[in-house]
Amino acid sequence: MTLRSIRMFGDPVLTTRAEEVTDFDESLATLVEDMLETMDEAGGVGLAANQVGVTRRVFVYDCSHEEGGQRGHIINPVWEAIGEETQTGQEGCLSIPDISQEATRFNTVSLSGQDLNGNPVSLVASGLMARCIQHETDHLDGVLFLKRLNPELRKEAMREIRNSAWFNA
C-alpha cells in the first residue's frame, strides 16, 4: 500500500466530475487500498478518488466509530434521500484543512453502487455515515462542501482559507 498525496483546495481535479468505473481490475483494488491507508493517516472519515488526483467514481469511508457506522468502499455510488428529515452539523474536508462549518444534509440515505468485483451493493445509512456518503459523492461530482454552506458561512470559510498557511504556501 502507498500513501497518496491529498489534493488541496484550488486544484482543478477537485472540481472535475469523476468518470464511472468500468474496469474492475487490480489497479482498482490497489487504489482502494491506498485510499484507505491515506484516509487513515490523515484522520478522515471519508476520501474520494479525485482527492488523490484520480478521476474515477470511487470513495472510501470509515464511520465505524459511530453507532451504525461502517468501514469500506463504494464504486459508482448513487444515493437518494429517505424522507425529508435533515441534520445540521460540523463538516470539514481533508482537501480544505482546518476549516469546518455547519452544513445541512439529509439524515437518512439509501446508497447503491458496486464492490471491487463489480457486484451490486447497497445500504441504508443515517447520521454521520449518511453525511459522509453525501459529502464524498459530492466530491465525485466536482462539488466541495463549501457549496453546501449558507452564504454567510461560505464567506467566513473563504476568508479562513485565504488566511491559512497551507493555502499561502
mmCIF file with all atom_site columns, C-alpha atoms in Angstrom:
data_model
loop_
_atom_site.group_PDB
_atom_site.id
_atom_site.type_symbol
_atom_site.label_atom_id
_atom_site.label_alt_id
_atom_site.label_comp_id
_atom_site.label_asym_id
_atom_site.label_entity_id
_atom_site.label_seq_id
_atom_site.pdbx_PDB_ins_code
_atom_site.Cartn_x
_atom_site.Cartn_y
_atom_site.Cartn_z
_atom_site.occupancy
_atom_site.B_iso_or_equiv
_atom_site.pdbx_formal_charge
_atom_site.auth_seq_id
_atom_site.auth_comp_id
_atom_site.auth_asym_id
_atom_site.auth_atom_id
_atom_site.pdbx_PDB_model_num
ATOM 1   C CA . MET A 1 1   ? 0.000   0.000  0.000   1.00 0.00 ? 1   MET A CA 1
ATOM 2   C CA . THR A 1 2   ? 1.065   3.530  -0.718  1.00 0.00 ? 2   THR A CA 1
ATOM 3   C CA . LEU A 1 3   ? 0.164   6.814  0.901   1.00 0.00 ? 3   LEU A CA 1
ATOM 4   C CA . ARG A 1 4   ? -1.101  9.165  -1.772  1.00 0.00 ? 4   ARG A CA 1
ATOM 5   C CA . SER A 1 5   ? -0.935  12.954 -1.725  1.00 0.00 ? 5   SER A CA 1
ATOM 6   C CA . ILE A 1 6   ? -4.224  14.635 -0.915  1.00 0.00 ? 6   ILE A CA 1
ATOM 7   C CA . ARG A 1 7   ? -5.049  17.400 -3.374  1.00 0.00 ? 7   ARG A CA 1
ATOM 8   C CA . MET A 1 8   ? -5.782  20.765 -1.807  1.00 0.00 ? 8   MET A CA 1
ATOM 9   C CA . PHE A 1 9   ? -8.461  23.388 -2.403  1.00 0.00 ? 9   PHE A CA 1
ATOM 10  C CA . GLY A 1 10  ? -7.703  25.195 -5.653  1.00 0.00 ? 10  GLY A CA 1
ATOM 11  C CA . ASP A 1 11  ? -6.576  22.057 -7.518  1.00 0.00 ? 11  ASP A CA 1
ATOM 12  C CA . PRO A 1 12  ? -8.804  21.709 -10.626 1.00 0.00 ? 12  PRO A CA 1
ATOM 13  C CA . VAL A 1 13  ? -9.192  17.945 -10.092 1.00 0.00 ? 13  VAL A CA 1
ATOM 14  C CA . LEU A 1 14  ? -11.403 18.721 -7.082  1.00 0.00 ? 14  LEU A CA 1
ATOM 15  C CA . THR A 1 15  ? -13.956 20.452 -9.295  1.00 0.00 ? 15  THR A CA 1
ATOM 16  C CA . THR A 1 16  ? -13.852 17.793 -12.018 1.00 0.00 ? 16  THR A CA 1
ATOM 17  C CA . ARG A 1 17  ? -16.649 15.227 -12.265 1.00 0.00 ? 17  ARG A CA 1
ATOM 18  C CA . ALA A 1 18  ? -15.169 11.745 -11.889 1.00 0.00 ? 18  ALA A CA 1
ATOM 19  C CA . GLU A 1 19  ? -15.756 9.098  -14.549 1.00 0.00 ? 19  GLU A CA 1
ATOM 20  C CA . GLU A 1 20  ? -17.709 5.912  -13.983 1.00 0.00 ? 20  GLU A CA 1
ATOM 21  C CA . VAL A 1 21  ? -15.560 2.852  -13.284 1.00 0.00 ? 21  VAL A CA 1
ATOM 22  C CA . THR A 1 22  ? -15.862 0.164  -15.956 1.00 0.00 ? 22  THR A CA 1
ATOM 23  C CA . ASP A 1 23  ? -12.675 -1.856 -15.326 1.00 0.00 ? 23  ASP A CA 1
ATOM 24  C CA . PHE A 1 24  ? -12.734 -3.818 -12.085 1.00 0.00 ? 24  PHE A CA 1
ATOM 25  C CA . ASP A 1 25  ? -9.082  -4.820 -12.132 1.00 0.00 ? 25  ASP A CA 1
ATOM 26  C CA . GLU A 1 26  ? -6.066  -4.975 -9.830  1.00 0.00 ? 26  GLU A CA 1
ATOM 27  C CA . SER A 1 27  ? -5.366  -1.254 -10.259 1.00 0.00 ? 27  SER A CA 1
ATOM 28  C CA . LEU A 1 28  ? -8.805  -0.516 -8.777  1.00 0.00 ? 28  LEU A CA 1
ATOM 29  C CA . ALA A 1 29  ? -8.103  -2.749 -5.771  1.00 0.00 ? 29  ALA A CA 1
ATOM 30  C CA . THR A 1 30  ? -4.747  -1.009 -5.282  1.00 0.00 ? 30  THR A CA 1
ATOM 31  C CA . LEU A 1 31  ? -6.411  2.403  -5.497  1.00 0.00 ? 31  LEU A CA 1
ATOM 32  C CA . VAL A 1 32  ? -8.946  1.444  -2.805  1.00 0.00 ? 32  VAL A CA 1
ATOM 33  C CA . GLU A 1 33  ? -6.207  0.058  -0.503  1.00 0.00 ? 33  GLU A CA 1
ATOM 34  C CA . ASP A 1 34  ? -4.098  3.188  -0.984  1.00 0.00 ? 34  ASP A CA 1
ATOM 35  C CA . MET A 1 35  ? -7.086  5.444  -0.345  1.00 0.00 ? 35  MET A CA 1
ATOM 36  C CA . LEU A 1 36  ? -7.991  3.648  2.891   1.00 0.00 ? 36  LEU A CA 1
ATOM 37  C CA . GLU A 1 37  ? -4.406  3.984  4.115   1.00 0.00 ? 37  GLU A CA 1
ATOM 38  C CA . THR A 1 38  ? -4.260  7.650  3.076   1.00 0.00 ? 38  THR A CA 1
ATOM 39  C CA . MET A 1 39  ? -7.594  8.419  4.781   1.00 0.00 ? 39  MET A CA 1
ATOM 40  C CA . ASP A 1 40  ? -6.462  6.682  7.975   1.00 0.00 ? 40  ASP A CA 1
ATOM 41  C CA . GLU A 1 41  ? -3.140  8.527  8.019   1.00 0.00 ? 41  GLU A CA 1
ATOM 42  C CA . ALA A 1 42  ? -4.919  11.869 7.529   1.00 0.00 ? 42  ALA A CA 1
ATOM 43  C CA . GLY A 1 43  ? -7.506  11.114 10.228  1.00 0.00 ? 43  GLY A CA 1
ATOM 44  C CA . GLY A 1 44  ? -10.522 11.386 7.936   1.00 0.00 ? 44  GLY A CA 1
ATOM 45  C CA . VAL A 1 45  ? -13.841 9.558  7.807   1.00 0.00 ? 45  VAL A CA 1
ATOM 46  C CA . GLY A 1 46  ? -14.040 9.603  4.010   1.00 0.00 ? 46  GLY A CA 1
ATOM 47  C CA . LEU A 1 47  ? -11.901 10.142 0.923   1.00 0.00 ? 47  LEU A CA 1
ATOM 48  C CA . ALA A 1 48  ? -12.936 10.402 -2.729  1.00 0.00 ? 48  ALA A CA 1
ATOM 49  C CA . ALA A 1 49  ? -10.648 9.312  -5.563  1.00 0.00 ? 49  ALA A CA 1
ATOM 50  C CA . ASN A 1 50  ? -10.354 12.790 -7.039  1.00 0.00 ? 50  ASN A CA 1
ATOM 51  C CA . GLN A 1 51  ? -8.942  13.968 -3.697  1.00 0.00 ? 51  GLN A CA 1
ATOM 52  C CA . VAL A 1 52  ? -5.886  11.861 -4.562  1.00 0.00 ? 52  VAL A CA 1
ATOM 53  C CA . GLY A 1 53  ? -5.875  13.007 -8.187  1.00 0.00 ? 53  GLY A CA 1
ATOM 54  C CA . VAL A 1 54  ? -7.785  10.082 -9.723  1.00 0.00 ? 54  VAL A CA 1
ATOM 55  C CA . THR A 1 55  ? -10.989 10.959 -11.578 1.00 0.00 ? 55  THR A CA 1
ATOM 56  C CA . ARG A 1 56  ? -12.788 7.658  -11.054 1.00 0.00 ? 56  ARG A CA 1
ATOM 57  C CA . ARG A 1 57  ? -16.099 7.274  -9.181  1.00 0.00 ? 57  ARG A CA 1
ATOM 58  C CA . VAL A 1 58  ? -14.746 5.623  -6.021  1.00 0.00 ? 58  VAL A CA 1
ATOM 59  C CA . PHE A 1 59  ? -14.748 6.635  -2.388  1.00 0.00 ? 59  PHE A CA 1
ATOM 60  C CA . VAL A 1 60  ? -13.687 5.041  0.877   1.00 0.00 ? 60  VAL A CA 1
ATOM 61  C CA . TYR A 1 61  ? -15.138 5.656  4.313   1.00 0.00 ? 61  TYR A CA 1
ATOM 62  C CA . ASP A 1 62  ? -14.674 4.804  7.970   1.00 0.00 ? 62  ASP A CA 1
ATOM 63  C CA . CYS A 1 63  ? -17.557 5.725  10.246  1.00 0.00 ? 63  CYS A CA 1
ATOM 64  C CA . SER A 1 64  ? -17.123 2.544  12.307  1.00 0.00 ? 64  SER A CA 1
ATOM 65  C CA . HIS A 1 65  ? -16.569 4.562  15.495  1.00 0.00 ? 65  HIS A CA 1
ATOM 66  C CA . GLU A 1 66  ? -20.224 5.717  15.333  1.00 0.00 ? 66  GLU A CA 1
ATOM 67  C CA . GLU A 1 67  ? -23.270 3.561  16.039  1.00 0.00 ? 67  GLU A CA 1
ATOM 68  C CA . GLY A 1 68  ? -24.429 2.049  12.753  1.00 0.00 ? 68  GLY A CA 1
ATOM 69  C CA . GLY A 1 69  ? -21.275 3.243  11.011  1.00 0.00 ? 69  GLY A CA 1
ATOM 70  C CA . GLN A 1 70  ? -19.171 1.064  8.768   1.00 0.00 ? 70  GLN A CA 1
ATOM 71  C CA . ARG A 1 71  ? -15.783 0.964  7.053   1.00 0.00 ? 71  ARG A CA 1
ATOM 72  C CA . GLY A 1 72  ? -15.375 0.216  3.391   1.00 0.00 ? 72  GLY A CA 1
ATOM 73  C CA . HIS A 1 73  ? -15.532 1.485  -0.153  1.00 0.00 ? 73  HIS A CA 1
ATOM 74  C CA . ILE A 1 74  ? -18.118 2.063  -2.854  1.00 0.00 ? 74  ILE A CA 1
ATOM 75  C CA . ILE A 1 75  ? -17.644 2.232  -6.597  1.00 0.00 ? 75  ILE A CA 1
ATOM 76  C CA . ASN A 1 76  ? -20.001 4.166  -8.887  1.00 0.00 ? 76  ASN A CA 1
ATOM 77  C CA . PRO A 1 77  ? -22.081 5.387  -5.927  1.00 0.00 ? 77  PRO A CA 1
ATOM 78  C CA . VAL A 1 78  ? -25.626 6.679  -6.261  1.00 0.00 ? 78  VAL A CA 1
ATOM 79  C CA . TRP A 1 79  ? -27.639 7.818  -3.247  1.00 0.00 ? 79  TRP A CA 1
ATOM 80  C CA . GLU A 1 80  ? -31.105 9.099  -2.605  1.00 0.00 ? 80  GLU A CA 1
ATOM 81  C CA . ALA A 1 81  ? -32.698 10.603 0.457   1.00 0.00 ? 81  ALA A CA 1
ATOM 82  C CA . ILE A 1 82  ? -35.093 8.548  2.525   1.00 0.00 ? 82  ILE A CA 1
ATOM 83  C CA . GLY A 1 83  ? -37.617 11.022 3.858   1.00 0.00 ? 83  GLY A CA 1
ATOM 84  C CA . GLU A 1 84  ? -37.285 14.761 4.264   1.00 0.00 ? 84  GLU A CA 1
ATOM 85  C CA . GLU A 1 85  ? -35.523 14.848 7.662   1.00 0.00 ? 85  GLU A CA 1
ATOM 86  C CA . THR A 1 86  ? -32.232 16.713 7.657   1.00 0.00 ? 86  THR A CA 1
ATOM 87  C CA . GLN A 1 87  ? -29.297 17.021 10.025  1.00 0.00 ? 87  GLN A CA 1
ATOM 88  C CA . THR A 1 88  ? -27.105 20.054 10.552  1.00 0.00 ? 88  THR A CA 1
ATOM 89  C CA . GLY A 1 89  ? -23.607 19.582 11.885  1.00 0.00 ? 89  GLY A CA 1
ATOM 90  C CA . GLN A 1 90  ? -19.948 20.410 11.562  1.00 0.00 ? 90  GLN A CA 1
ATOM 91  C CA . GLU A 1 91  ? -18.429 19.330 8.292   1.00 0.00 ? 91  GLU A CA 1
ATOM 92  C CA . GLY A 1 92  ? -14.831 19.516 7.180   1.00 0.00 ? 92  GLY A CA 1
ATOM 93  C CA . CYS A 1 93  ? -12.691 18.176 4.365   1.00 0.00 ? 93  CYS A CA 1
ATOM 94  C CA . LEU A 1 94  ? -9.206  16.693 4.054   1.00 0.00 ? 94  LEU A CA 1
ATOM 95  C CA . SER A 1 95  ? -8.704  18.890 0.958   1.00 0.00 ? 95  SER A CA 1
ATOM 96  C CA . ILE A 1 96  ? -9.530  22.035 2.956   1.00 0.00 ? 96  ILE A CA 1
ATOM 97  C CA . PRO A 1 97  ? -7.547  21.565 6.196   1.00 0.00 ? 97  PRO A CA 1
ATOM 98  C CA . ASP A 1 98  ? -8.553  23.224 9.458   1.00 0.00 ? 98  ASP A CA 1
ATOM 99  C CA . ILE A 1 99  ? -11.839 24.554 8.047   1.00 0.00 ? 99  ILE A CA 1
ATOM 100 C CA . SER A 1 100 ? -15.135 23.272 9.377   1.00 0.00 ? 100 SER A CA 1
ATOM 101 C CA . GLN A 1 101 ? -18.588 24.772 9.214   1.00 0.00 ? 101 GLN A CA 1
ATOM 102 C CA . GLU A 1 102 ? -22.209 23.848 9.856   1.00 0.00 ? 102 GLU A CA 1
ATOM 103 C CA . ALA A 1 103 ? -23.720 22.134 6.814   1.00 0.00 ? 103 ALA A CA 1
ATOM 104 C CA . THR A 1 104 ? -27.169 20.637 6.367   1.00 0.00 ? 104 THR A CA 1
ATOM 105 C CA . ARG A 1 105 ? -27.557 17.198 4.790   1.00 0.00 ? 105 ARG A CA 1
ATOM 106 C CA . PHE A 1 106 ? -30.277 14.563 4.597   1.00 0.00 ? 106 PHE A CA 1
ATOM 107 C CA . ASN A 1 107 ? -30.378 12.464 7.761   1.00 0.00 ? 107 ASN A CA 1
ATOM 108 C CA . THR A 1 108 ? -31.025 9.091  6.098   1.00 0.00 ? 108 THR A CA 1
ATOM 109 C CA . VAL A 1 109 ? -29.977 7.932  2.634   1.00 0.00 ? 109 VAL A CA 1
ATOM 110 C CA . SER A 1 110 ? -30.033 4.806  0.536   1.00 0.00 ? 110 SER A CA 1
ATOM 111 C CA . LEU A 1 111 ? -26.714 4.097  -1.214  1.00 0.00 ? 111 LEU A CA 1
ATOM 112 C CA . SER A 1 112 ? -26.133 1.763  -4.122  1.00 0.00 ? 112 SER A CA 1
ATOM 113 C CA . GLY A 1 113 ? -23.032 1.033  -6.142  1.00 0.00 ? 113 GLY A CA 1
ATOM 114 C CA . GLN A 1 114 ? -20.551 -1.732 -6.752  1.00 0.00 ? 114 GLN A CA 1
ATOM 115 C CA . ASP A 1 115 ? -17.792 -3.601 -4.932  1.00 0.00 ? 115 ASP A CA 1
ATOM 116 C CA . LEU A 1 116 ? -14.274 -4.342 -6.222  1.00 0.00 ? 116 LEU A CA 1
ATOM 117 C CA . ASN A 1 117 ? -15.596 -7.182 -8.375  1.00 0.00 ? 117 ASN A CA 1
ATOM 118 C CA . GLY A 1 118 ? -18.357 -5.107 -9.947  1.00 0.00 ? 118 GLY A CA 1
ATOM 119 C CA . ASN A 1 119 ? -21.080 -6.795 -7.897  1.00 0.00 ? 119 ASN A CA 1
ATOM 120 C CA . PRO A 1 120 ? -24.015 -4.608 -6.832  1.00 0.00 ? 120 PRO A CA 1
ATOM 121 C CA . VAL A 1 121 ? -24.046 -3.440 -3.215  1.00 0.00 ? 121 VAL A CA 1
ATOM 122 C CA . SER A 1 122 ? -26.484 -1.290 -1.282  1.00 0.00 ? 122 SER A CA 1
ATOM 123 C CA . LEU A 1 123 ? -27.010 0.027  2.217   1.00 0.00 ? 123 LEU A CA 1
ATOM 124 C CA . VAL A 1 124 ? -29.128 2.439  4.202   1.00 0.00 ? 124 VAL A CA 1
ATOM 125 C CA . ALA A 1 125 ? -27.314 4.923  6.423   1.00 0.00 ? 125 ALA A CA 1
ATOM 126 C CA . SER A 1 126 ? -28.184 7.657  8.906   1.00 0.00 ? 126 SER A CA 1
ATOM 127 C CA . GLY A 1 127 ? -26.267 10.261 10.877  1.00 0.00 ? 127 GLY A CA 1
ATOM 128 C CA . LEU A 1 128 ? -22.529 10.594 10.254  1.00 0.00 ? 128 LEU A CA 1
ATOM 129 C CA . MET A 1 129 ? -22.498 7.751  7.738   1.00 0.00 ? 129 MET A CA 1
ATOM 130 C CA . ALA A 1 130 ? -25.235 9.469  5.674   1.00 0.00 ? 130 ALA A CA 1
ATOM 131 C CA . ARG A 1 131 ? -23.329 12.774 5.882   1.00 0.00 ? 131 ARG A CA 1
ATOM 132 C CA . CYS A 1 132 ? -20.145 11.049 4.701   1.00 0.00 ? 132 CYS A CA 1
ATOM 133 C CA . ILE A 1 133 ? -21.920 9.413  1.738   1.00 0.00 ? 133 ILE A CA 1
ATOM 134 C CA . GLN A 1 134 ? -23.347 12.750 0.594   1.00 0.00 ? 134 GLN A CA 1
ATOM 135 C CA . HIS A 1 135 ? -20.046 14.607 1.102   1.00 0.00 ? 135 HIS A CA 1
ATOM 136 C CA . GLU A 1 136 ? -17.926 12.048 -0.770  1.00 0.00 ? 136 GLU A CA 1
ATOM 137 C CA . THR A 1 137 ? -20.414 11.699 -3.627  1.00 0.00 ? 137 THR A CA 1
ATOM 138 C CA . ASP A 1 138 ? -20.360 15.487 -3.951  1.00 0.00 ? 138 ASP A CA 1
ATOM 139 C CA . HIS A 1 139 ? -16.571 15.239 -4.399  1.00 0.00 ? 139 HIS A CA 1
ATOM 140 C CA . LEU A 1 140 ? -17.060 12.755 -7.226  1.00 0.00 ? 140 LEU A CA 1
ATOM 141 C CA . ASP A 1 141 ? -19.422 15.259 -8.852  1.00 0.00 ? 141 ASP A CA 1
ATOM 142 C CA . GLY A 1 142 ? -16.784 18.014 -8.528  1.00 0.00 ? 142 GLY A CA 1
ATOM 143 C CA . VAL A 1 143 ? -18.625 19.767 -5.685  1.00 0.00 ? 143 VAL A CA 1
ATOM 144 C CA . LEU A 1 144 ? -16.903 20.867 -2.465  1.00 0.00 ? 144 LEU A CA 1
ATOM 145 C CA . PHE A 1 145 ? -18.795 21.104 0.826   1.00 0.00 ? 145 PHE A CA 1
ATOM 146 C CA . LEU A 1 146 ? -18.361 24.894 0.723   1.00 0.00 ? 146 LEU A CA 1
ATOM 147 C CA . LYS A 1 147 ? -21.191 24.955 -1.843  1.00 0.00 ? 147 LYS A CA 1
ATOM 148 C CA . ARG A 1 148 ? -23.486 23.386 0.771   1.00 0.00 ? 148 ARG A CA 1
ATOM 149 C CA . LEU A 1 149 ? -22.959 26.253 3.241   1.00 0.00 ? 149 LEU A CA 1
ATOM 150 C CA . ASN A 1 150 ? -25.212 29.248 3.612   1.00 0.00 ? 150 ASN A CA 1
ATOM 151 C CA . PRO A 1 151 ? -23.716 32.401 2.032   1.00 0.00 ? 151 PRO A CA 1
ATOM 152 C CA . GLU A 1 152 ? -22.506 33.902 5.314   1.00 0.00 ? 152 GLU A CA 1
ATOM 153 C CA . LEU A 1 153 ? -20.713 30.725 6.428   1.00 0.00 ? 153 LEU A CA 1
ATOM 154 C CA . ARG A 1 154 ? -19.226 30.304 2.934   1.00 0.00 ? 154 ARG A CA 1
ATOM 155 C CA . LYS A 1 155 ? -17.774 33.834 3.102   1.00 0.00 ? 155 LYS A CA 1
ATOM 156 C CA . GLU A 1 156 ? -16.332 33.092 6.536   1.00 0.00 ? 156 GLU A CA 1
ATOM 157 C CA . ALA A 1 157 ? -14.806 29.808 5.319   1.00 0.00 ? 157 ALA A CA 1
ATOM 158 C CA . MET A 1 158 ? -13.283 31.502 2.254   1.00 0.00 ? 158 MET A CA 1
ATOM 159 C CA . ARG A 1 159 ? -11.783 34.194 4.487   1.00 0.00 ? 159 ARG A CA 1
ATOM 160 C CA . GLU A 1 160 ? -10.226 31.475 6.680   1.00 0.00 ? 160 GLU A CA 1
ATOM 161 C CA . ILE A 1 161 ? -8.888  29.655 3.607   1.00 0.00 ? 161 ILE A CA 1
ATOM 162 C CA . ARG A 1 162 ? -7.305  32.823 2.168   1.00 0.00 ? 162 ARG A CA 1
ATOM 163 C CA . ASN A 1 163 ? -5.565  33.434 5.516   1.00 0.00 ? 163 ASN A CA 1
ATOM 164 C CA . SER A 1 164 ? -4.394  29.846 6.028   1.00 0.00 ? 164 SER A CA 1
ATOM 165 C CA . ALA A 1 165 ? -0.737  28.837 5.888   1.00 0.00 ? 165 ALA A CA 1
ATOM 166 C CA . TRP A 1 166 ? -1.395  25.822 3.627   1.00 0.00 ? 166 TRP A CA 1
ATOM 167 C CA . PHE A 1 167 ? -3.214  27.967 1.038   1.00 0.00 ? 167 PHE A CA 1
ATOM 168 C CA . ASN A 1 168 ? -0.496  30.623 1.008   1.00 0.00 ? 168 ASN A CA 1
ATOM 169 C CA . ALA A 1 169 ? 2.442   28.183 0.959   1.00 0.00 ? 169 ALA A CA 1
#
